[in-house]
Short mmCIF file of C-alpha atoms and ligand atoms in Angstrom, two decimals:
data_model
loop_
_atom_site.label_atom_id
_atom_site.label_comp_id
_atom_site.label_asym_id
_atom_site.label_seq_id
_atom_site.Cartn_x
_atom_site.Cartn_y
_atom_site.Cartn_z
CA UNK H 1 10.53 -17.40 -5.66
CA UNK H 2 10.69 -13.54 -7.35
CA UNK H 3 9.07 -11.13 -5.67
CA UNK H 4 6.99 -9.67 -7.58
CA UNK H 5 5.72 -6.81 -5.29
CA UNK H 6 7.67 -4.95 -2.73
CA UNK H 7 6.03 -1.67 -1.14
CA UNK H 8 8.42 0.25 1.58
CA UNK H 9 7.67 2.29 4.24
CA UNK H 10 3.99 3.38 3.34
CA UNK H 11 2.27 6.74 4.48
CA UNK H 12 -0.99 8.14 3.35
CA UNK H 13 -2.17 11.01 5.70
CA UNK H 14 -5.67 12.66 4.98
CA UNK H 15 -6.54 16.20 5.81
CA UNK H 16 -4.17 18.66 7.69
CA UNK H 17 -2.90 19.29 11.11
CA UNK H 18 -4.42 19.27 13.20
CA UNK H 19 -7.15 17.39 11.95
CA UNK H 20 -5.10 14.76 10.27
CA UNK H 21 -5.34 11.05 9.85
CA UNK H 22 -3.07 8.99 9.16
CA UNK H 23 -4.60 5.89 7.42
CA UNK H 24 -1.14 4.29 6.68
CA UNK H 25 1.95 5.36 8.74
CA UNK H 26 4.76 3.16 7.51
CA UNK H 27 3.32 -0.26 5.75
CA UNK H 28 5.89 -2.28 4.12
CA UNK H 29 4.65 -5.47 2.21
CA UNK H 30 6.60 -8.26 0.00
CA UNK H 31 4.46 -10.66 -2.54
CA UNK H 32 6.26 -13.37 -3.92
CA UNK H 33 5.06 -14.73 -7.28
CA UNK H 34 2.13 -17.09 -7.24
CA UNK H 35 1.68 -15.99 -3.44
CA UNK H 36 -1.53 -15.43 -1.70
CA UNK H 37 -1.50 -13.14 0.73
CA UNK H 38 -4.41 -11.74 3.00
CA UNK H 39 -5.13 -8.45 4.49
CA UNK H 40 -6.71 -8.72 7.47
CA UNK H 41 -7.84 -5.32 9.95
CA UNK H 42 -11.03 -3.93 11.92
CA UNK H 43 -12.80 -1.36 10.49
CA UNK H 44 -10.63 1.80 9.76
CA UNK H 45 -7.47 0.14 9.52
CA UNK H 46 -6.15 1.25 6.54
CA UNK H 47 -6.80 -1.93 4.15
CA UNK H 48 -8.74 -0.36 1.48
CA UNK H 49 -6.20 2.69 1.47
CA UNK H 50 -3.20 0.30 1.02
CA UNK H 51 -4.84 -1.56 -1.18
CA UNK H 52 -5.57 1.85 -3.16
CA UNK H 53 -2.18 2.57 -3.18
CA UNK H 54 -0.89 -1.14 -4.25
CA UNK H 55 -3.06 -1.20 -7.40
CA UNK H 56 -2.29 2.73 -8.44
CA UNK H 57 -5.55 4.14 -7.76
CA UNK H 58 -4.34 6.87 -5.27
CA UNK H 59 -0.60 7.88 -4.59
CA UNK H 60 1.15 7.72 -0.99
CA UNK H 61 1.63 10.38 0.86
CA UNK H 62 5.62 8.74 1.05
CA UNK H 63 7.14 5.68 0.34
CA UNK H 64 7.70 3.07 -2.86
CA UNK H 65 5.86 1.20 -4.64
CA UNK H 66 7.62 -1.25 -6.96
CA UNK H 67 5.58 -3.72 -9.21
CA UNK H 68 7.19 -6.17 -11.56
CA UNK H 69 5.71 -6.72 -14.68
CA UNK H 70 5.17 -9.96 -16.14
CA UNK H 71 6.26 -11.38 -19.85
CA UNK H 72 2.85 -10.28 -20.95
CA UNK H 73 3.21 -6.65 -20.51
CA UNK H 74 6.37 -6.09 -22.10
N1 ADP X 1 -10.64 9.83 1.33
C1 ADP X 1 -10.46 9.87 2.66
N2 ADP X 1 -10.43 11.05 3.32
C2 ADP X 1 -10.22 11.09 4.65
N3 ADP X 1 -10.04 10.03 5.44
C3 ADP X 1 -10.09 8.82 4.84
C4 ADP X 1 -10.29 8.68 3.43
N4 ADP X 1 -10.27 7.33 3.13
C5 ADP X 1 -10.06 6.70 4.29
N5 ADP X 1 -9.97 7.58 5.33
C6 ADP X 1 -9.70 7.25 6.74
O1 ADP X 1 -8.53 6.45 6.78
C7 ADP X 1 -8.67 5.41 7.74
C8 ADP X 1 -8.53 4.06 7.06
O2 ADP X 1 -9.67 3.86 6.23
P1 ADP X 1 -9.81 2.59 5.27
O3 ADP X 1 -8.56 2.43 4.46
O4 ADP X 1 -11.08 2.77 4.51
O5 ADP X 1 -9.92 1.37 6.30
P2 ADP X 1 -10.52 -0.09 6.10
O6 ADP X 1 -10.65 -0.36 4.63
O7 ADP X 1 -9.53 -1.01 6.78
O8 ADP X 1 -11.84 -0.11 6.81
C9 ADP X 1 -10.02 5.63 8.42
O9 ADP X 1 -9.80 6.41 9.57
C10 ADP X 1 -10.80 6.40 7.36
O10 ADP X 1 -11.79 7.22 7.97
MG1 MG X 2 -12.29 -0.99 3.44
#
């Protein structure tokens, strides 16, 4: 099965030292095609931030992001 997403080594850090967070400090994710995958966390986690990042709404502070596109799109 292709992967069809594959994110490396994920950072997002908000604000500035000393008064930084660091919402994502080195997430890497696969997705195969036709794969479900959950993403499960407590409150603060980072979830909604990676999942910002995965679908291109806001950029990493480091890291990849690779996406393959489907027939459709080309
Ligand atoms: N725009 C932002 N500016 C500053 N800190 C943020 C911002 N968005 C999220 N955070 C912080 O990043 C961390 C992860 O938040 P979030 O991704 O919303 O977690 P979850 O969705 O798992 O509850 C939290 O500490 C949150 O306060
Ligand atoms: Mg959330």
């Amino acid at each position: 099965m292709g992967l069809i997403l594959e994110a490396e080594n994920l950072k997002k850090y908000y604000g500035e030292e000393p008064n930084i967070t660091k919402a994502l400090d080195g997430v890497s994710i696969t997705a195969g095609q036709g794969e479900f995958v959950s993403i499960i966390g407590t409150s603060g986690s980072g979830k909604s931030t990676l999942l910002n990042m995965l679908g291109g709404l806001d950029v990493p502070t480091s890291g990849s992001i690779r996406i393959r596109a489907g027939k459709s799109q080309k």
